[in-house]
Tab-separated table of C-alpha atoms and ligand atoms in Angstrom:
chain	number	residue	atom	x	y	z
A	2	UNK	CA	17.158	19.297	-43.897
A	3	UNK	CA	16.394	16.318	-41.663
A	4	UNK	CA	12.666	16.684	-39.608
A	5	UNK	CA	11.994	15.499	-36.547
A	6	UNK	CA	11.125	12.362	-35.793
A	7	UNK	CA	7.506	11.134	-35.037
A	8	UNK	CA	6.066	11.965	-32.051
A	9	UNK	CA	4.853	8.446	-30.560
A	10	UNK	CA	1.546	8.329	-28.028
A	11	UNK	CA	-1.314	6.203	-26.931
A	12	UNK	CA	-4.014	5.356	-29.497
A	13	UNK	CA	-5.877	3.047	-27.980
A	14	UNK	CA	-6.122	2.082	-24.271
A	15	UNK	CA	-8.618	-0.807	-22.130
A	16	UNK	CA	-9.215	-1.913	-18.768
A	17	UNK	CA	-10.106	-4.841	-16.594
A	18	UNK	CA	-10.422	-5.312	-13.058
A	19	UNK	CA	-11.832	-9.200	-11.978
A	20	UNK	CA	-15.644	-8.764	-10.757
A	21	UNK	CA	-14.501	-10.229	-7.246
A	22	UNK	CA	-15.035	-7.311	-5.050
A	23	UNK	CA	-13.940	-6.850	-1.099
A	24	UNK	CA	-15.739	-3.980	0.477
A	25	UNK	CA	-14.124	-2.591	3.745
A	26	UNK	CA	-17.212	-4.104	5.558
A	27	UNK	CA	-16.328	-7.577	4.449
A	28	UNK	CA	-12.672	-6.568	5.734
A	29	UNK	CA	-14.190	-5.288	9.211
A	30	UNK	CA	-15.285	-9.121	9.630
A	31	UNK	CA	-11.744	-10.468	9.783
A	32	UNK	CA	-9.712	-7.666	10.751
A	33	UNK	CA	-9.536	-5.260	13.652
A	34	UNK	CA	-10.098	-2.037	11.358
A	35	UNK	CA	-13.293	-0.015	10.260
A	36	UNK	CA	-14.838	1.434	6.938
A	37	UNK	CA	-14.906	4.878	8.816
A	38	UNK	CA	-10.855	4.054	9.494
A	39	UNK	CA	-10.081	3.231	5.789
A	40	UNK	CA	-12.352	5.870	3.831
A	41	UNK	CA	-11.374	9.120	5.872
A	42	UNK	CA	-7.783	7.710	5.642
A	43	UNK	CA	-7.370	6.384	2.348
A	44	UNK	CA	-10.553	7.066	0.306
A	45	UNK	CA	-11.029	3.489	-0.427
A	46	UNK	CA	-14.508	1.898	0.010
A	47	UNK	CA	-13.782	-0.902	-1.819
A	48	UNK	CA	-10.980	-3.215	-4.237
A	49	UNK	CA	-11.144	-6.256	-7.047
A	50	UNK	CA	-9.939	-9.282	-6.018
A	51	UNK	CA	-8.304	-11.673	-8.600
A	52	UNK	CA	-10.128	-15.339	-8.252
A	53	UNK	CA	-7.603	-17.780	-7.177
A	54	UNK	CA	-7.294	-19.305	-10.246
A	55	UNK	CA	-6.797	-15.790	-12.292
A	56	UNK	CA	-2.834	-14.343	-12.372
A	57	UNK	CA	-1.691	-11.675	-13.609
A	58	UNK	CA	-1.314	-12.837	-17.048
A	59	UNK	CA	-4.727	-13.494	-16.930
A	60	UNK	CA	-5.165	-9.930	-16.054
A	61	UNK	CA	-3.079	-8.351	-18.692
A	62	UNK	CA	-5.064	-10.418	-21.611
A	63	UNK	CA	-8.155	-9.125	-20.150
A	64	UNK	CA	-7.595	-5.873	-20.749
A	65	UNK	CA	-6.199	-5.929	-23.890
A	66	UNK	CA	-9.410	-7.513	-25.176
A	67	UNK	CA	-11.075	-4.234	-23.610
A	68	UNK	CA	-8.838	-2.526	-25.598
A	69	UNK	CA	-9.923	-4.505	-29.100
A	70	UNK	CA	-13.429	-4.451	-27.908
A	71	UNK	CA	-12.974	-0.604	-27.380
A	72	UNK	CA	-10.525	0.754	-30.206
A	73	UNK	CA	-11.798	-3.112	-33.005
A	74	UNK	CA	-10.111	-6.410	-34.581
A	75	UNK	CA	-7.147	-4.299	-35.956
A	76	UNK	CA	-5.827	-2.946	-32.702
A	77	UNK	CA	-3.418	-5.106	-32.285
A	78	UNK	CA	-1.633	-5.187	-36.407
A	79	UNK	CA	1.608	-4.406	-36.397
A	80	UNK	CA	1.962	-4.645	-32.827
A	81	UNK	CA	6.070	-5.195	-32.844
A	82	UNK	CA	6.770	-5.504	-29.159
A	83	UNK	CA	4.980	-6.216	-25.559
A	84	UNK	CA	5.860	-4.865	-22.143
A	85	UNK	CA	4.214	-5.825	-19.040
A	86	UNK	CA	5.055	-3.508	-16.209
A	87	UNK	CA	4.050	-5.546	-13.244
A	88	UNK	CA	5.462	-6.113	-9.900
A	89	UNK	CA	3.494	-9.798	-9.366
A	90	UNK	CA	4.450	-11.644	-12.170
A	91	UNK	CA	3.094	-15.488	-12.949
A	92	UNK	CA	6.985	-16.889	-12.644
A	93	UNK	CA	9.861	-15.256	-11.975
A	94	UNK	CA	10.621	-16.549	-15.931
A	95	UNK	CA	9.182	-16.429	-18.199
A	96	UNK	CA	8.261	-13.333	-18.438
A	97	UNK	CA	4.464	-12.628	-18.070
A	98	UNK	CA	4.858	-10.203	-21.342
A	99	UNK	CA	5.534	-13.308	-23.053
A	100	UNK	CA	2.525	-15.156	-22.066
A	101	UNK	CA	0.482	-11.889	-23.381
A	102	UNK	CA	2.672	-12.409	-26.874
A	103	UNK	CA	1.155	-16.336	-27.527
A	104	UNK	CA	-2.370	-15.357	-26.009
A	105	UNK	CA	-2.741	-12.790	-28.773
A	106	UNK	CA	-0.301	-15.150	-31.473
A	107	UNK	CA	1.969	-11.461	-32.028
A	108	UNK	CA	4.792	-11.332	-33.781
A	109	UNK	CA	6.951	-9.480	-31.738
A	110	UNK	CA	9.754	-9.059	-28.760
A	111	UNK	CA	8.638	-9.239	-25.097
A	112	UNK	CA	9.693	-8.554	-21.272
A	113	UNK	CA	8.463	-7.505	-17.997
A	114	UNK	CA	8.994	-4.586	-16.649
A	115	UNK	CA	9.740	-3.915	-13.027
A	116	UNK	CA	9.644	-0.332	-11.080
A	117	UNK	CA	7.030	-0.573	-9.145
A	118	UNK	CA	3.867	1.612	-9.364
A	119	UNK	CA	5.479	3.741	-11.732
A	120	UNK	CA	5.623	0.686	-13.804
A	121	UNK	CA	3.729	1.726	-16.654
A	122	UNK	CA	4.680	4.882	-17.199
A	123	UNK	CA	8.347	3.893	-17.497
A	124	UNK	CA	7.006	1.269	-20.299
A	125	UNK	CA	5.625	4.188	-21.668
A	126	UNK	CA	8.925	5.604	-21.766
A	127	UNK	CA	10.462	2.850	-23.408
A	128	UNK	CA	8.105	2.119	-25.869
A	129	UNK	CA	8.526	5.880	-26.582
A	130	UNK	CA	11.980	5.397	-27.352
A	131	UNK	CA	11.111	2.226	-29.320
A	132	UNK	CA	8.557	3.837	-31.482
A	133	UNK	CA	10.777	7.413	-32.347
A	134	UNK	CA	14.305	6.018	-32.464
A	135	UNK	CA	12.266	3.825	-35.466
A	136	UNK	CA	13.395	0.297	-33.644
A	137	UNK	CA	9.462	-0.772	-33.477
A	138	UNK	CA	6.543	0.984	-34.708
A	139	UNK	CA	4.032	-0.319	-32.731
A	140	UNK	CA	4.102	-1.205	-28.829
A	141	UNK	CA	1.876	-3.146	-26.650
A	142	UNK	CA	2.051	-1.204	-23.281
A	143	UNK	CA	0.842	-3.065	-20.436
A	144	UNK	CA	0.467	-2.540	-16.409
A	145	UNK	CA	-1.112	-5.338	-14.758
A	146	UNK	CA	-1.162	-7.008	-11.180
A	147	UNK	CA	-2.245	-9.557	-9.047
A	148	UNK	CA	-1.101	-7.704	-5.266
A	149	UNK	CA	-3.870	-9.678	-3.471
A	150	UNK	CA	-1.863	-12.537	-3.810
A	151	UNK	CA	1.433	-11.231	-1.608
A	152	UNK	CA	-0.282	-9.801	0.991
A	153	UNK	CA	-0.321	-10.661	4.540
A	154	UNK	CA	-4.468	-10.440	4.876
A	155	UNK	CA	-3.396	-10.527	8.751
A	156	UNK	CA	-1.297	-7.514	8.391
A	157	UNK	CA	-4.467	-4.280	8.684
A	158	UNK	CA	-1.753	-1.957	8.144
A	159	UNK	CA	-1.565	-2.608	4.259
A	160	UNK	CA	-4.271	-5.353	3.640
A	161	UNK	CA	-7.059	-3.131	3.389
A	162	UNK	CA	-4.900	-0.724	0.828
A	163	UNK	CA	-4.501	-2.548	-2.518
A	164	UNK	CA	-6.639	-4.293	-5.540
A	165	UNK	CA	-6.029	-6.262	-8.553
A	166	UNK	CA	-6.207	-4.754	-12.064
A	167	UNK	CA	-4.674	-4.077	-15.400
A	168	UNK	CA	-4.665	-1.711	-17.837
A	169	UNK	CA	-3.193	-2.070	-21.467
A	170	UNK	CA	-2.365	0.736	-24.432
A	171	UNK	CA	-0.934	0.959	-27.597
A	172	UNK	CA	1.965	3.325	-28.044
A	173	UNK	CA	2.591	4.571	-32.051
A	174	UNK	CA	3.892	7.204	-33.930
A	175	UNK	CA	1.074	10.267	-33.932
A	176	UNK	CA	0.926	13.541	-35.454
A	177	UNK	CA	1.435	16.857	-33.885
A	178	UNK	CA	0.142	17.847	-31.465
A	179	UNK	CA	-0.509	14.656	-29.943
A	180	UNK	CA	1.592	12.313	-27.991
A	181	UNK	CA	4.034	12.061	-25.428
A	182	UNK	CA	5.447	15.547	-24.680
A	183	UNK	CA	7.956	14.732	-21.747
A	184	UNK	CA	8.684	11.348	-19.474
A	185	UNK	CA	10.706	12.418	-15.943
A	186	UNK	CA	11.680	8.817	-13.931
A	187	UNK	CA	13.367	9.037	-11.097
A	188	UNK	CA	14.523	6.329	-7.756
A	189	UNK	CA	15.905	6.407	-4.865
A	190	UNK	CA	17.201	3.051	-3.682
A	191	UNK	CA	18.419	4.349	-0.188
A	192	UNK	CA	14.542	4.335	0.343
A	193	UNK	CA	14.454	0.470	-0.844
A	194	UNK	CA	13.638	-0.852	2.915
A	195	UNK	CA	10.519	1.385	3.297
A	196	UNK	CA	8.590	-1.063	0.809
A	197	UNK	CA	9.575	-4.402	-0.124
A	198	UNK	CA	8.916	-7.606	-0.577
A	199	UNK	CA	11.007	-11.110	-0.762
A	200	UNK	CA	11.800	-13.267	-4.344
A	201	UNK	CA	14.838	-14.432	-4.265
A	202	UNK	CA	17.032	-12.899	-1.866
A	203	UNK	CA	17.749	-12.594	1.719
A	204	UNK	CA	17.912	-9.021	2.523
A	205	UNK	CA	18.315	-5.583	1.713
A	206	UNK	CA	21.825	-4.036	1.628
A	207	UNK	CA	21.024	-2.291	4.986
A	208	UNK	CA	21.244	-5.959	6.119
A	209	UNK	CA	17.344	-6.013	6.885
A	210	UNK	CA	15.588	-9.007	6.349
A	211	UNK	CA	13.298	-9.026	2.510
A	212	UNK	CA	9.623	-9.484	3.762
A	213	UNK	CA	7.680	-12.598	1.969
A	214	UNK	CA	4.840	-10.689	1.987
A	215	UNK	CA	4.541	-6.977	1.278
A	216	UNK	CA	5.587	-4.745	3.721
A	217	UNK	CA	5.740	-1.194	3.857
A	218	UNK	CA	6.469	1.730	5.979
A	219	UNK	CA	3.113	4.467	5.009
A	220	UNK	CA	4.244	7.045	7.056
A	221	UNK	CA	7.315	7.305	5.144
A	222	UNK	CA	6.342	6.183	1.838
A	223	UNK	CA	3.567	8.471	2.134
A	224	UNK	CA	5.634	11.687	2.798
A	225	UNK	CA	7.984	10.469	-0.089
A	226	UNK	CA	4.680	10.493	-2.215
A	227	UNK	CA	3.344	14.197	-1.496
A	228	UNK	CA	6.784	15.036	-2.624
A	229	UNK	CA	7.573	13.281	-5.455
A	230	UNK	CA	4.218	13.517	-6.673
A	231	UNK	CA	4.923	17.609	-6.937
A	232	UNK	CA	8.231	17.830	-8.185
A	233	UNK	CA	8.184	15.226	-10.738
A	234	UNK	CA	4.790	16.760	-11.884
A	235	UNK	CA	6.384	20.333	-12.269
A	236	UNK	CA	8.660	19.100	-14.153
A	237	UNK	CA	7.324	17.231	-16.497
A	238	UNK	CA	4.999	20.165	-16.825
A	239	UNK	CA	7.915	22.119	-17.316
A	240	UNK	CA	9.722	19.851	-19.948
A	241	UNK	CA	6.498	19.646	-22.126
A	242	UNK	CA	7.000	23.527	-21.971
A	243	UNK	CA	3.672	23.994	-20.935
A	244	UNK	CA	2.347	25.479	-17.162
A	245	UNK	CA	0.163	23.902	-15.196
A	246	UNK	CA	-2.874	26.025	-16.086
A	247	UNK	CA	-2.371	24.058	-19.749
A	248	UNK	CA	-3.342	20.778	-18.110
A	249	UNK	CA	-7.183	19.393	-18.738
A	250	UNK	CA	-6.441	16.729	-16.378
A	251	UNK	CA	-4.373	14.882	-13.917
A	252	UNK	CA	-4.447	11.026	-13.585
A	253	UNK	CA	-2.408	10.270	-10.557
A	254	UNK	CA	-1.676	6.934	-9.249
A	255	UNK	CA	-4.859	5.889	-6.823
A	256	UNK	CA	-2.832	4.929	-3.798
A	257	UNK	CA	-4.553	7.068	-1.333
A	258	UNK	CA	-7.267	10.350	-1.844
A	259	UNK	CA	-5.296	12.156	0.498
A	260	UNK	CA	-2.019	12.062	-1.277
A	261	UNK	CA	-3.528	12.949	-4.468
A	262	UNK	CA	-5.393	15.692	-2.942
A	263	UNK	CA	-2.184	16.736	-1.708
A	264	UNK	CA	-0.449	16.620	-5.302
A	265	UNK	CA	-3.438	18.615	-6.818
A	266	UNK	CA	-3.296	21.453	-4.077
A	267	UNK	CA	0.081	21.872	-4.710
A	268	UNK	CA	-0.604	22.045	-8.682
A	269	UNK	CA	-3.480	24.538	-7.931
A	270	UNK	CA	-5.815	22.503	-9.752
A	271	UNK	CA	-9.483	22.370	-9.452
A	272	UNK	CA	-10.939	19.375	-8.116
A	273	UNK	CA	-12.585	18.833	-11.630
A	274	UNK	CA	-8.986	18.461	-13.059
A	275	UNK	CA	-8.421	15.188	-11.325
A	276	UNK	CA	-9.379	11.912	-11.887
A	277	UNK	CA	-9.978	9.468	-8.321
A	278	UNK	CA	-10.795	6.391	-8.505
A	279	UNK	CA	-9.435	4.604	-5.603
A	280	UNK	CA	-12.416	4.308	-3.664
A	281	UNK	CA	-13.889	1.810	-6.646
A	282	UNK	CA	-10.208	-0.219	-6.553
A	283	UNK	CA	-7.843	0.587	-3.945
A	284	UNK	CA	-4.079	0.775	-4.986
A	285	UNK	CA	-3.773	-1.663	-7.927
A	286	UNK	CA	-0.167	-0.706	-8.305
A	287	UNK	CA	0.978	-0.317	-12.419
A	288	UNK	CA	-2.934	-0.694	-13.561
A	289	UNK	CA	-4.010	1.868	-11.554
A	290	UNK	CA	-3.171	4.973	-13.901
A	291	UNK	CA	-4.361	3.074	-17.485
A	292	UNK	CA	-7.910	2.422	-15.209
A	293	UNK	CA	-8.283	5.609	-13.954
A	294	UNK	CA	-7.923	6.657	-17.791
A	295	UNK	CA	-10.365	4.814	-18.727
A	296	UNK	CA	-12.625	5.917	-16.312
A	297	UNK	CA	-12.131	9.693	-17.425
A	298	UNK	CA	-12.507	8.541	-21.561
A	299	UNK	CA	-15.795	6.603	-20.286
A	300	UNK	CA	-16.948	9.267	-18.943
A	301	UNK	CA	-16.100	12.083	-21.507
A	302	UNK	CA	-13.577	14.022	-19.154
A	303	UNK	CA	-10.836	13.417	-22.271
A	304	UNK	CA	-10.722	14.676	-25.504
A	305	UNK	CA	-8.412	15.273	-27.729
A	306	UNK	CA	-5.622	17.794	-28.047
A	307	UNK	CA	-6.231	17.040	-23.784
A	308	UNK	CA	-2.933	17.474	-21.927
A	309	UNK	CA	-3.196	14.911	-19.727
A	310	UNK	CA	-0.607	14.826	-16.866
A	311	UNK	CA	0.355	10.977	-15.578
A	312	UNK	CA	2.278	10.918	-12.202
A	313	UNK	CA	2.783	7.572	-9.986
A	314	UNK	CA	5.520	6.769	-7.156
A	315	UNK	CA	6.224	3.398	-5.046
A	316	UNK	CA	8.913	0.715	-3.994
A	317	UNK	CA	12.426	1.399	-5.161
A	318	UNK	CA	11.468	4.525	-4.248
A	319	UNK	CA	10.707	4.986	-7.813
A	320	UNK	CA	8.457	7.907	-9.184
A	321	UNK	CA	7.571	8.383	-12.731
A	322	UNK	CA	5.641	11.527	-14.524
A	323	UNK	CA	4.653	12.343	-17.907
A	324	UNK	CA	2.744	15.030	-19.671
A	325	UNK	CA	0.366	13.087	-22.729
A	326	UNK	CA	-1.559	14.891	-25.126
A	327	UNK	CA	-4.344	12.813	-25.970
A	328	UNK	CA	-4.855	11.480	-29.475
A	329	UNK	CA	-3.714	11.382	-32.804
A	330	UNK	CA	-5.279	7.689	-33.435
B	18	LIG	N1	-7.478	0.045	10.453
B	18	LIG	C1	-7.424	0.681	11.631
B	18	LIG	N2	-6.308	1.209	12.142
B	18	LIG	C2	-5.207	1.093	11.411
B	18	LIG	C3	-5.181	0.435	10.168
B	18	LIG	C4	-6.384	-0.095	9.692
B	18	LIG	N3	-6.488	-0.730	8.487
B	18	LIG	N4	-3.918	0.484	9.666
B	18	LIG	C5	-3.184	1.145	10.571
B	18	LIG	N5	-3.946	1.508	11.626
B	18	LIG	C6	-3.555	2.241	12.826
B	18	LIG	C7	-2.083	2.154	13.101
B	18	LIG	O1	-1.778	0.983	13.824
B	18	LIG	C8	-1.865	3.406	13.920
B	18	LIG	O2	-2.230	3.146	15.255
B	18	LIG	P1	-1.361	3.754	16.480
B	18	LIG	O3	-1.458	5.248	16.295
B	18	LIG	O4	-2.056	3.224	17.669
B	18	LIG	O5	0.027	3.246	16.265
B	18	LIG	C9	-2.866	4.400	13.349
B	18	LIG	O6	-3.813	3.628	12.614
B	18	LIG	C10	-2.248	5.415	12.427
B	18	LIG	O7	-1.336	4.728	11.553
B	18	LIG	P2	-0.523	5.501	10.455
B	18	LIG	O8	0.325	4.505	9.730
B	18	LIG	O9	0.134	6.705	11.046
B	18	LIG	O10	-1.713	6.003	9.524
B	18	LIG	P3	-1.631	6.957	8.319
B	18	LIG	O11	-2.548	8.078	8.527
B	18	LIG	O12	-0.206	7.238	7.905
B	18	LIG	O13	-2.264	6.048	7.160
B	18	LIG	C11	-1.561	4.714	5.310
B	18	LIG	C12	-1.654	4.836	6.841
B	18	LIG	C13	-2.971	4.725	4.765
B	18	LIG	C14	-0.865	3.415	4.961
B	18	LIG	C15	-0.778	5.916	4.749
B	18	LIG	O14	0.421	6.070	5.458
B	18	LIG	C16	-0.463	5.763	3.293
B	18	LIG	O15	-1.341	5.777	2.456
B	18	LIG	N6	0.829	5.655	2.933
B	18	LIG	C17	1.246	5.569	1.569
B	18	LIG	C18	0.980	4.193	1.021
B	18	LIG	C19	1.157	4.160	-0.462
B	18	LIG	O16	0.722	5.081	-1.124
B	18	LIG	N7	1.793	3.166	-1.034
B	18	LIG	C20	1.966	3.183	-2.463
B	18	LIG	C21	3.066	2.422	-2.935
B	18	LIG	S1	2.594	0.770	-3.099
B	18	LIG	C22	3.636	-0.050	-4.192
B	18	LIG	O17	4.539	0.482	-4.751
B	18	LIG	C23	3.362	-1.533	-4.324
């Protein structure tokens, strides 16, 4: 009789975001917008600000010393492979994950990972498929991003919306009933032109010009959000074979309160079931869900046997969803 493989999850997870804060006061001064305008219609009051000599490799090492402040000097044995999900790297190559490798002198593969927002649950995913197919035992799972730096601060439309961050974990094999139950990814590329922004191309295949600083379309991208934000939610539900009155909490992506009020309506989940942090950071992009864990552990909102419900969307359109029960370190 052959048993199942190993069920791989996150045993160990830190944090950073750079001490540089903008407060939508400070923003008022140079831009024709207001607090009132940006709270009631994003929930943001405020976002970290990388210095400008601090990248997102800088970032990413950051918060994996949380994590071996948080979880001690072993944390990082055996790691086997690192995956930054980011959507700023340092260079276009190498890759930032690599950077991460010779900070922390690892023995292991590395590579950057790039869909979006969603970025670190799909390196969740593939770690996941690292750690039970058996290929590596131990993976360094990484979101981190330096946004700040490609925005048009001109632009009040999506200057006042995002932060800098990054959030690292360790994906392993744990024992039942822990781990990662289900992973749903999804994109739509014919929604590519709502959000976008220029490296080394000219344009989009619609023949519209790639923006060198990020643009996007909110009222669209936030209509795709409210909706992939439920239906890849009810299914990952669904595909962990759980229902929705099984899940202790959700940790959405912090792009905007209203969206994730939205996506916790729909669930039918009480306001106590949801962790919101983007009034502390703003949209920080692939660290936003690992931070807003944090948050939640720091605070005792997790513990384990937890079903913990991840859900994030953003450019591609990408979306990404996944149902982790908490523990097993
Ligand atoms: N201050 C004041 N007024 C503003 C500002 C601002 N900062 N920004 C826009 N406005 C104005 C607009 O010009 C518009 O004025 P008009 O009616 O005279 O034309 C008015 O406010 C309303 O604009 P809308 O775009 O309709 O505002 P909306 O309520 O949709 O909110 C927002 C805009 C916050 C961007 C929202 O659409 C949103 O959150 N969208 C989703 C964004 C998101 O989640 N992105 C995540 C992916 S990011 C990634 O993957 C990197």
């Amino acid at each position: 009789m052959t048993s199942r493989a190993a069920r791989a999850g996150v045993t160990a997870l830190g944090a950073y975001a750079p001490p540089k804060v903008i407060t939508n006061s400070d923003l008022e001064k140079v831009l024709d917008t207001s607090d009132e305008w940006i709270r009631t219609r994003t929930g943001i009051r405020k976002r970290h600000v990388a210095a400008d000599n601090e990248f997102t490799s800088d970032l990413a090492v950051r918060s994996v010393e949380d994590l071996v402040a948080r979880h001690g000097e072993g944390a990082l044995d055996g790691v086997e492979f690192v995956i930054v999900a980011t959507n700023t790297p340092d260079a276009l190559f190498p890759a930032t994950a690599a950077l991460v490798q010779d900070h922390f002198g690892l023995k292991a593969g590395a590579f950057d990972l790039l869909a979006a927002c969603p970025g670190w649950i799909y390196a969740l995913s593939v770690a996941k498929a690292y750690v039970e197919s058996g290929q590596y035992r131990k993976v360094l799972t990484i979101g981190a991003e330096a946004l700040t730096k490609v925005l048009d601060w001109e632009d009040r439309s999506t200057a006042v919306l995002f932060g800098d961050g990054a959030g690292a974990s360790v994906v392993e094999a744990v024992p039942e009933p822990y781990g990662l139950k289900s992973i749903v990814l999804g994109v739509d590329g014919g929604g590519a032109h709502h959000l976008h922004k220029r490296a080394t191309g000219c344009c989009l295949p619609n023949g519209e010009p790639l923006s060198d600083t990020l643009y996007m379309n909110g009222r669209e991208v936030f209509k795709f959000a409210v909706r992939v934000m439920h239906t890849s939610t009810v299914e990952a539900v669904e595909k962990a074979e759980l229902s929705n009155s099984d899940i202790s909490l959700l940790v959405p992506h912090q792009a905007n309160s209203r969206i994730i009020e939205a996506a916790r309506e729909l669930l039918g989940l009480s306001q106590e079931r949801v962790v919101v942090t983007v009034d502390e950071y703003g949209n920080n992009s692939t660290a936003s869900i690992p931070l807003a864990l944090k948050h939640a552990l720091d605070e005792g909102r997790v513990e384990a046997g937890d079903h913990l419900l991840l859900v994030s969307f953003g450019a591609g359109l990408t979306w990404g969803a996944s149902v982790l029960t908490w523990g097993g370190a």
